[in-house]
């Protein structure tokens, strides 16, 4: 059984681990020189309903990556506007930890390996190809997983955003995102934002050293720094740009909200540098990601694959998807949960076993099923879905799915007959 995964973000890493635990040979292709994709500059975990989803996946035997983010947290159980019991992982240390775990489990990782082509045999993928550095590669597989995400490439950031602002994805250096599903002939979906398309990433990072010592000391100690903005510096309308609708609250427009993820994570899509430097404590502010964070941010949610509740891509017999590719699901937790199911079901597909569909009695199952239906409507495609806020967290609360009681969550998983289902051999 050979599983080939394109895209080494959180969803691709989770899919690789899950497939490997089911005994498959797994090759993970990543076009840049590091795993984790947008997760290289993320860090927020366990906020609001993400806590529940994390504990559900752990109860199902898929918790290894969450064990790593917990272990690598700079701050635990913190609060910031609209968000409770969050953990913040250290972005500087996360990627090597994940890579080490995957290698130890026997996943073959090819970095700087950009998939650019697909060979089809009727409605199945026979092989993918591309270049690793200057060397061409061609990989046959029994089943494939598209975890290439939805960010960029620069043409989309130019067309739907404020241009390439030089984000962590480093498209100019490594070549832009290429979608496996699209190459296999699948007609993809694009999120809408009013009259335009896609959504802008919702945070940028400042170099910690560029912040005044007193402000930095508070940030380092508590994990959070909230500084009220004078009325003249409030940029109205920025919230509507955001893909992270869980942070589209007035508090994020009226204040500077910084979180300590190793970087000083500034919870706004962009903030003009000159205006930022007029605020006490930020006189020397400098962006770390994106480098042009004063101008804009990356555009995401272009190119999502239509798929069923088992995460199989419609129209291709041996293709699964996860993370942002599987719909407007925002977040690392969401990527790890969907990645784990996609990896697991990819192996069942090879074994000709019925795919696992998680029930809606679990927050993870409900999210996967709900988003699959929502994207069929224009309104649904204009929203983003996350366990941590906005529409889906409201739904979790209304359906009684939100909980921070691990025992209760384990019972729920047990009642669904899914305890340890992803544990593997
Ligand atoms: C600036 C920013 C901050 C964020 N902060 C947080 C946060 O704090 N907490 C949180 O939960 N979420 C956060 N998010 C959202 C979160 O990072 C994503 O929703 C989630 O991690 C997406 O994972 P993914 O695997 O689907 O996609 P991605 O992270 O986009 O990964 C896709 C990977 O595929 C690779 N790839 C693309 N095409 C190819 C190809 N053809 N061949 C090989 N490889 C390819 C890319 O290089 C990339 O590594 C943030 C996002 C951004 C942009």
Coordinates of C-alpha atoms and ligand atoms in Angstrom, one line a residue:
X1 CA 0.0 0.0 0.0
X2 CA 1.6 3.2 -1.1
X3 CA 0.1 6.6 -0.1
X4 CA 1.4 9.7 -1.8
X5 CA 0.6 13.0 -0.1
X6 CA 1.1 16.4 -1.7
X7 CA 1.5 19.3 0.8
X8 CA 3.4 19.1 4.1
X9 CA 1.3 21.6 6.1
X10 CA -0.5 20.4 9.3
X11 CA -3.1 18.5 7.3
X12 CA -0.5 16.7 5.2
X13 CA 1.6 15.8 8.3
X14 CA -1.5 14.4 10.1
X15 CA -2.5 12.4 7.0
X16 CA 1.0 11.0 6.7
X17 CA 1.0 9.9 10.3
X18 CA -2.4 8.4 10.2
X19 CA -1.8 6.4 7.0
X20 CA 1.6 5.2 8.4
X21 CA -0.1 4.0 11.6
X22 CA -2.4 1.9 9.4
X23 CA 0.7 0.2 7.9
X24 CA 1.0 2.0 4.6
X25 CA 4.2 3.1 2.9
X26 CA 3.9 6.9 2.9
X27 CA 5.6 9.6 0.9
X28 CA 5.0 13.2 1.9
X29 CA 5.9 15.9 -0.7
X30 CA 6.5 19.4 0.4
X31 CA 7.5 22.2 -2.1
X32 CA 9.4 24.3 0.4
X33 CA 12.3 23.4 2.7
X34 CA 10.1 23.1 5.8
X35 CA 7.0 21.3 6.8
X36 CA 3.9 22.9 8.5
X37 CA 3.0 25.5 5.7
X38 CA 1.0 28.3 7.2
X39 CA 1.5 26.6 10.6
X40 CA 5.1 27.9 10.6
X41 CA 3.6 31.3 11.6
X42 CA 0.5 30.2 13.5
X43 CA 0.5 28.9 17.1
X44 CA -3.0 29.3 18.6
X45 CA -4.4 26.0 19.8
X46 CA -7.1 24.8 22.2
X47 CA -9.0 28.1 22.1
X48 CA -12.8 27.7 22.6
X49 CA -14.1 24.6 20.7
X50 CA -10.7 23.6 19.5
X51 CA -10.2 22.2 23.0
X52 CA -13.1 19.8 22.5
X53 CA -11.9 18.7 19.0
X54 CA -8.4 18.2 20.4
X55 CA -9.6 15.9 23.1
X56 CA -12.0 14.1 20.7
X57 CA -9.1 13.3 18.4
X58 CA -6.9 12.2 21.3
X59 CA -9.7 9.9 22.5
X60 CA -9.8 8.4 19.0
X61 CA -6.1 7.6 19.1
X62 CA -5.0 10.5 16.9
X63 CA -3.4 12.8 19.4
X64 CA 0.4 12.6 18.8
X65 CA 0.6 16.0 17.0
X66 CA -1.4 17.6 19.7
X67 CA 0.9 16.1 22.3
X68 CA 3.7 17.9 20.5
X69 CA 1.9 21.3 20.3
X70 CA 1.1 20.9 24.0
X71 CA 4.7 20.0 24.9
X72 CA 5.9 23.0 22.9
X73 CA 3.5 25.6 24.3
X74 CA 4.9 28.9 25.5
X75 CA 1.6 29.7 27.3
X76 CA -1.3 27.6 28.4
X77 CA -4.8 28.3 29.4
X78 CA -4.7 32.0 28.5
X79 CA -7.6 34.3 27.5
X80 CA -7.8 37.0 24.9
X81 CA -10.8 38.9 23.5
X82 CA -13.5 36.3 22.7
X83 CA -11.2 33.4 23.3
X84 CA -10.7 31.2 26.4
X85 CA -8.3 28.5 27.5
X86 CA -5.9 28.9 24.5
X87 CA -2.4 27.5 24.2
X88 CA 0.3 29.2 22.1
X89 CA 3.0 27.0 20.6
X90 CA 6.5 28.3 20.0
X91 CA 6.7 28.7 16.2
X92 CA 10.5 28.6 16.2
X93 CA 10.6 25.0 17.5
X94 CA 7.5 23.4 16.1
X95 CA 8.6 22.3 12.7
X96 CA 11.7 20.3 13.6
X97 CA 9.7 18.5 16.3
X98 CA 7.0 17.4 13.8
X99 CA 9.6 16.4 11.2
X100 CA 11.4 14.3 13.8
X101 CA 8.2 12.5 14.8
X102 CA 7.2 11.7 11.2
X103 CA 10.7 10.4 10.3
X104 CA 10.7 8.3 13.5
X105 CA 7.4 6.7 12.4
X106 CA 8.9 5.9 9.0
X107 CA 7.3 8.6 6.8
X108 CA 9.4 9.4 3.8
X109 CA 9.6 13.2 3.5
X110 CA 10.7 14.9 0.3
X111 CA 11.3 18.6 0.8
X112 CA 11.7 21.1 -2.0
X113 CA 9.7 18.5 -4.0
X114 CA 6.9 20.4 -5.8
X115 CA 4.2 18.3 -7.5
X116 CA 3.2 19.8 -10.8
X117 CA 1.6 17.1 -12.8
X118 CA -0.7 14.1 -12.5
X119 CA -1.1 11.0 -14.7
X120 CA -4.6 9.7 -14.8
X121 CA -5.8 6.2 -15.7
X122 CA -9.6 6.6 -16.3
X123 CA -10.8 8.2 -13.1
X124 CA -7.9 7.1 -10.9
X125 CA -4.5 8.8 -10.4
X126 CA -1.7 6.6 -11.4
X127 CA 1.3 8.9 -10.6
X128 CA 2.3 12.4 -9.7
X129 CA 5.4 14.1 -10.9
X130 CA 7.4 17.3 -10.5
X131 CA 10.9 18.4 -9.5
X132 CA 12.9 18.1 -6.3
X133 CA 15.3 21.0 -6.7
X134 CA 16.5 20.5 -10.3
X135 CA 15.8 16.7 -10.3
X136 CA 12.6 15.4 -11.9
X137 CA 10.6 12.9 -9.9
X138 CA 7.7 10.6 -10.7
X139 CA 5.8 8.7 -8.0
X140 CA 3.3 6.0 -8.5
X141 CA 0.9 5.3 -5.7
X142 CA -2.3 3.3 -4.8
X143 CA -3.9 6.3 -3.3
X144 CA -3.2 10.1 -3.1
X145 CA -4.0 12.9 -0.7
X146 CA -4.3 16.5 -1.6
X147 CA -3.2 18.7 1.3
X148 CA -1.7 21.5 -0.8
X149 CA -3.8 24.2 1.1
X150 CA -5.4 27.2 -0.5
X151 CA -2.8 30.0 0.0
X152 CA -1.4 32.0 -2.9
X153 CA 0.2 31.7 -5.3
X154 CA 1.3 35.3 -6.0
X155 CA -1.1 35.7 -8.9
X156 CA -4.0 35.3 -6.5
X157 CA -2.5 37.6 -3.9
X158 CA -2.1 40.2 -6.7
X159 CA -5.6 39.7 -8.0
X160 CA -7.6 39.4 -4.8
X161 CA -5.3 41.0 -2.2
X162 CA -2.8 43.8 -1.9
X163 CA -0.1 42.0 -3.9
X164 CA 2.6 39.6 -2.8
X165 CA 3.6 40.7 0.7
X166 CA 6.4 38.0 1.0
X167 CA 4.8 35.6 3.5
X168 CA 6.2 32.4 4.9
X169 CA 5.1 30.4 1.9
X170 CA 8.0 31.9 -0.1
X171 CA 6.4 31.2 -3.5
X172 CA 9.0 33.2 -5.5
X173 CA 11.8 31.0 -4.0
X174 CA 10.1 27.6 -4.2
X175 CA 7.4 28.0 -6.8
X176 CA 3.7 28.6 -5.9
X177 CA 1.1 26.2 -4.7
X178 CA -0.1 23.6 -7.3
X179 CA -3.3 21.8 -6.5
X180 CA -3.3 18.0 -7.0
X181 CA -7.1 17.9 -7.3
X182 CA -7.2 20.5 -10.0
X183 CA -4.5 18.7 -11.9
X184 CA -6.6 15.6 -11.7
X185 CA -9.4 17.5 -13.5
X186 CA -11.5 18.3 -10.5
X187 CA -13.4 21.6 -10.7
X188 CA -12.5 23.4 -7.4
X189 CA -14.5 26.0 -5.4
X190 CA -13.4 29.4 -4.3
X191 CA -14.5 31.3 -1.2
X192 CA -16.4 34.5 -1.8
X193 CA -15.8 37.8 0.0
X194 CA -18.5 40.3 -1.1
X195 CA -17.8 41.0 -4.8
X196 CA -14.4 39.4 -4.7
X197 CA -12.8 36.0 -4.0
X198 CA -10.7 34.3 -1.3
X199 CA -10.0 35.8 2.1
X200 CA -7.0 37.5 3.6
X201 CA -4.9 35.9 6.4
X202 CA -5.8 37.4 9.7
X203 CA -2.5 37.9 11.6
X204 CA 1.0 39.2 11.0
X205 CA 4.1 38.9 13.2
X206 CA 6.4 41.6 14.6
X207 CA 10.0 41.0 15.6
X208 CA 9.8 40.9 19.4
X209 CA 13.0 42.9 19.6
X210 CA 11.3 45.8 17.8
X211 CA 8.8 46.3 20.7
X212 CA 9.5 48.5 23.7
X213 CA 10.9 46.5 26.7
X214 CA 8.0 47.1 29.1
X215 CA 5.4 46.0 26.5
X216 CA 7.5 43.0 25.6
X217 CA 7.9 42.0 29.3
X218 CA 4.1 41.9 29.7
X219 CA 3.8 39.9 26.4
X220 CA 6.4 37.4 27.5
X221 CA 5.0 37.0 30.9
X222 CA 1.3 36.7 30.2
X223 CA 1.2 35.7 26.5
X224 CA -1.2 38.5 25.7
X225 CA -0.8 42.3 25.2
X226 CA -3.8 44.5 24.5
X227 CA -3.2 48.1 23.6
X228 CA -6.1 50.5 22.9
X229 CA -5.8 52.3 19.6
X230 CA -6.6 56.1 19.4
X231 CA -9.7 56.6 17.3
X232 CA -7.6 58.0 14.4
X233 CA -5.7 54.8 14.1
X234 CA -8.6 52.4 13.9
X235 CA -8.8 51.1 10.4
X236 CA -12.5 50.5 9.8
X237 CA -13.5 47.6 7.5
X238 CA -10.4 45.5 8.0
X239 CA -12.4 42.8 9.9
X240 CA -14.5 42.0 6.8
X241 CA -11.3 41.0 4.9
X242 CA -10.4 38.3 7.4
X243 CA -10.5 34.6 6.8
X244 CA -10.3 34.1 10.6
X245 CA -13.9 35.1 11.3
X246 CA -13.4 34.0 14.9
X247 CA -11.3 37.1 15.3
X248 CA -13.6 39.4 13.5
X249 CA -14.7 41.1 16.7
X250 CA -14.6 44.9 17.4
X251 CA -11.9 44.3 20.1
X252 CA -9.5 43.3 17.3
X253 CA -10.2 46.5 15.4
X254 CA -10.1 48.9 18.3
X255 CA -7.0 47.5 20.0
X256 CA -3.6 46.1 19.1
X257 CA -3.9 42.5 20.3
X258 CA -0.5 40.7 20.5
X259 CA 0.0 37.1 21.4
X260 CA 3.3 35.5 22.2
X261 CA 4.0 32.6 19.8
X262 CA 7.8 33.3 19.9
X263 CA 7.0 36.1 17.5
X264 CA 4.7 38.9 18.6
X265 CA 1.6 37.8 16.7
X266 CA -0.4 40.9 15.8
X267 CA -4.0 39.8 15.4
X268 CA -4.9 41.9 12.3
X269 CA -4.4 41.2 8.6
X270 CA -2.1 44.2 8.2
X271 CA -1.3 47.5 9.8
X272 CA 0.5 50.4 8.0
X273 CA 4.0 50.6 9.5
X274 CA 4.0 54.4 9.9
X275 CA 0.7 54.4 11.8
X276 CA 1.9 51.5 14.0
X277 CA 5.1 53.4 14.9
X278 CA 3.1 56.3 16.2
X279 CA 1.7 54.1 19.0
X280 CA 3.7 54.2 22.2
X281 CA 5.7 51.1 22.6
X282 CA 5.8 50.4 18.8
X283 CA 8.1 53.2 17.7
X284 CA 10.6 50.7 16.3
X285 CA 8.1 48.1 15.1
X286 CA 9.2 45.8 12.3
X287 CA 7.4 43.0 10.5
X288 CA 8.7 39.4 10.6
X289 CA 5.8 37.8 8.7
X290 CA 4.7 38.8 6.1
X291 CA 7.7 41.0 5.5
X292 CA 5.3 43.6 4.0
X293 CA 2.8 43.3 6.8
X294 CA 2.2 47.0 6.7
X295 CA 0.6 46.6 3.3
X296 CA -1.4 43.3 3.3
X297 CA -1.4 39.6 3.9
X298 CA -1.7 36.3 1.9
X299 CA -4.9 35.4 0.1
X300 CA -6.4 32.0 1.0
X301 CA -9.4 29.8 0.3
X302 CA -8.9 29.8 -3.5
X303 CA -9.2 26.2 -4.8
X304 CA -11.1 24.0 -2.4
X305 CA -12.0 20.5 -3.6
X306 CA -15.6 19.1 -3.6
X307 CA -15.5 16.0 -1.4
X308 CA -17.8 13.7 0.6
X309 CA -18.0 13.2 4.3
X310 CA -15.2 10.6 4.2
X311 CA -13.0 13.3 2.6
X312 CA -12.8 11.5 -0.7
X313 CA -12.6 14.0 -3.6
X314 CA -15.6 13.8 -5.9
X315 CA -14.9 12.3 -9.3
X316 CA -11.5 10.7 -8.6
X317 CA -11.6 7.2 -7.1
X318 CA -8.3 7.3 -5.2
X319 CA -8.0 10.9 -4.1
X320 CA -8.6 12.3 -0.6
X321 CA -8.2 15.8 0.7
X322 CA -7.8 17.5 4.1
X323 CA -7.2 20.9 5.7
X324 CA -8.1 24.0 3.8
X325 CA -8.3 21.9 0.6
X326 CA -11.3 20.2 2.2
X327 CA -13.4 23.4 2.5
X328 CA -13.2 26.7 4.3
X329 CA -12.0 25.1 7.5
X330 CA -9.6 27.5 9.3
X331 CA -6.9 26.3 11.7
X332 CA -4.2 23.9 12.7
X333 CA -6.6 21.8 14.8
X334 CA -9.0 21.6 11.9
X335 CA -6.2 20.6 9.6
X336 CA -4.9 17.9 12.0
X337 CA -8.4 16.4 12.5
X338 CA -9.3 16.3 8.8
X339 CA -5.8 15.1 7.9
X340 CA -6.0 12.2 10.3
X341 CA -9.4 11.1 8.8
X342 CA -8.1 11.5 5.3
X343 CA -4.9 9.4 6.0
X344 CA -7.0 6.7 7.7
X345 CA -9.6 6.5 4.9
X346 CA -6.9 6.6 2.2
X347 CA -5.7 3.2 3.5
X348 CA -9.2 1.8 3.8
X349 CA -9.7 2.8 0.2
X350 CA -6.7 0.7 -0.9
X351 CA -8.0 -2.2 1.2
X352 CA -11.4 -1.8 -0.4
X353 CA -12.9 -1.2 3.0
X354 CA -15.9 1.1 3.7
X355 CA -14.6 4.6 4.6
X356 CA -15.1 5.9 8.1
X357 CA -17.6 8.8 8.4
X358 CA -17.4 10.4 11.8
X359 CA -20.9 10.9 13.3
X360 CA -22.3 14.3 14.1
X361 CA -22.4 13.4 17.8
X362 CA -18.7 14.4 17.7
X363 CA -17.7 18.0 17.0
X364 CA -15.2 16.8 14.4
X365 CA -17.7 14.7 12.5
X366 CA -20.3 17.5 12.7
X367 CA -17.7 20.0 11.3
X368 CA -16.7 17.8 8.4
X369 CA -20.3 17.0 7.5
X370 CA -21.6 20.5 8.0
X371 CA -19.0 22.2 5.9
X372 CA -19.5 19.7 3.1
X373 CA -23.1 20.8 2.9
X374 CA -22.6 24.5 3.5
X375 CA -20.2 25.0 0.6
X376 CA -22.9 24.0 -1.8
X377 CA -24.6 27.4 -1.2
X378 CA -23.3 30.9 -2.1
X379 CA -23.8 32.0 1.5
X380 CA -22.0 29.0 2.9
X381 CA -19.1 29.7 0.6
X382 CA -18.8 33.2 2.0
X383 CA -18.3 31.9 5.6
X384 CA -15.3 30.3 7.3
X385 CA -15.6 27.4 9.8
X386 CA -13.6 26.7 12.9
X387 CA -14.1 25.1 16.2
X388 CA -12.7 28.3 17.8
X389 CA -15.4 30.8 16.9
X390 CA -17.9 32.3 14.5
X391 CA -20.7 30.2 13.1
X392 CA -19.4 26.7 13.8
X393 CA -18.5 27.4 17.5
X394 CA -22.0 28.8 17.9
X395 CA -23.4 25.6 16.4
X396 CA -21.2 23.5 18.7
X397 CA -22.7 25.3 21.7
X398 CA -26.2 25.1 20.4
X399 CA -25.9 21.3 19.9
X400 CA -24.2 20.7 23.2
X401 CA -20.9 19.6 21.6
X402 CA -18.7 22.2 23.3
X403 CA -17.0 20.9 26.4
X404 CA -13.6 21.2 28.2
X405 CA -14.3 18.1 30.3
X406 CA -11.9 15.5 29.0
X407 CA -13.8 12.6 30.7
X408 CA -17.1 13.7 29.1
X409 CA -15.5 13.9 25.7
X410 CA -13.9 10.5 26.1
X411 CA -17.4 9.1 27.0
X412 CA -18.9 10.7 23.9
X413 CA -16.2 9.1 21.7
X414 CA -16.8 5.8 23.5
X415 CA -20.5 5.9 22.9
X416 CA -19.8 6.4 19.2
X417 CA -17.7 3.2 19.3
X418 CA -14.6 5.1 18.1
X419 CA -12.2 5.0 21.1
X420 CA -8.7 4.4 19.7
X421 CA -9.9 4.0 16.1
X422 CA -6.9 5.9 14.8
X423 CA -4.4 4.1 17.1
X424 CA -3.2 1.7 14.5
X425 CA -0.9 -1.2 14.9
Ligands
LIG1 C1 -0.5 34.1 9.0 C2 -1.3 32.9 9.4 C3 -1.5 32.7 10.8 C4 -2.3 31.7 11.3 N1 -2.4 31.4 12.6 C5 -3.1 30.4 13.1 C6 -3.1 30.1 14.4 O1 -2.5 30.7 15.3 N2 -3.9 29.0 14.8 C7 -4.5 28.2 13.9 O2 -5.2 27.2 14.3 N3 -4.5 28.5 12.6 C8 -3.8 29.6 12.2 N4 -3.8 29.8 10.8 C9 -4.6 29.0 9.9 C10 -3.8 27.6 9.7 O3 -2.5 27.9 9.6 C11 -4.3 26.9 8.5 O4 -5.8 26.9 8.4 C12 -3.9 25.4 8.5 O5 -2.7 25.2 9.2 C13 -3.9 24.9 7.1 O6 -3.2 23.7 7.0 P1 -3.1 23.0 5.6 O7 -2.3 21.8 5.7 O8 -4.5 22.8 5.0 O9 -2.5 24.0 4.5 P2 -1.1 24.8 4.4 O10 -0.7 25.2 5.8 O11 -1.3 25.9 3.4 O12 -0.1 23.8 3.9 C14 -0.1 23.4 2.5 C15 1.3 22.9 2.2 O13 1.3 22.4 0.9 C16 2.5 22.8 0.2 N5 2.3 22.7 -1.2 C17 1.4 23.4 -2.0 N6 1.5 23.0 -3.2 C18 2.3 22.0 -3.3 C19 2.8 21.1 -4.3 N7 2.3 21.2 -5.6 N8 3.7 20.2 -4.1 C20 4.2 20.0 -2.8 N9 3.8 20.8 -1.7 C21 2.9 21.8 -2.0 C22 2.7 24.2 0.8 O14 4.1 24.6 0.6 C23 2.3 24.0 2.2 O15 3.4 23.7 3.0 C24 -2.9 30.8 10.3 C25 -2.8 31.1 9.0 C26 -2.0 32.1 8.5 C27 -1.7 32.3 7.0

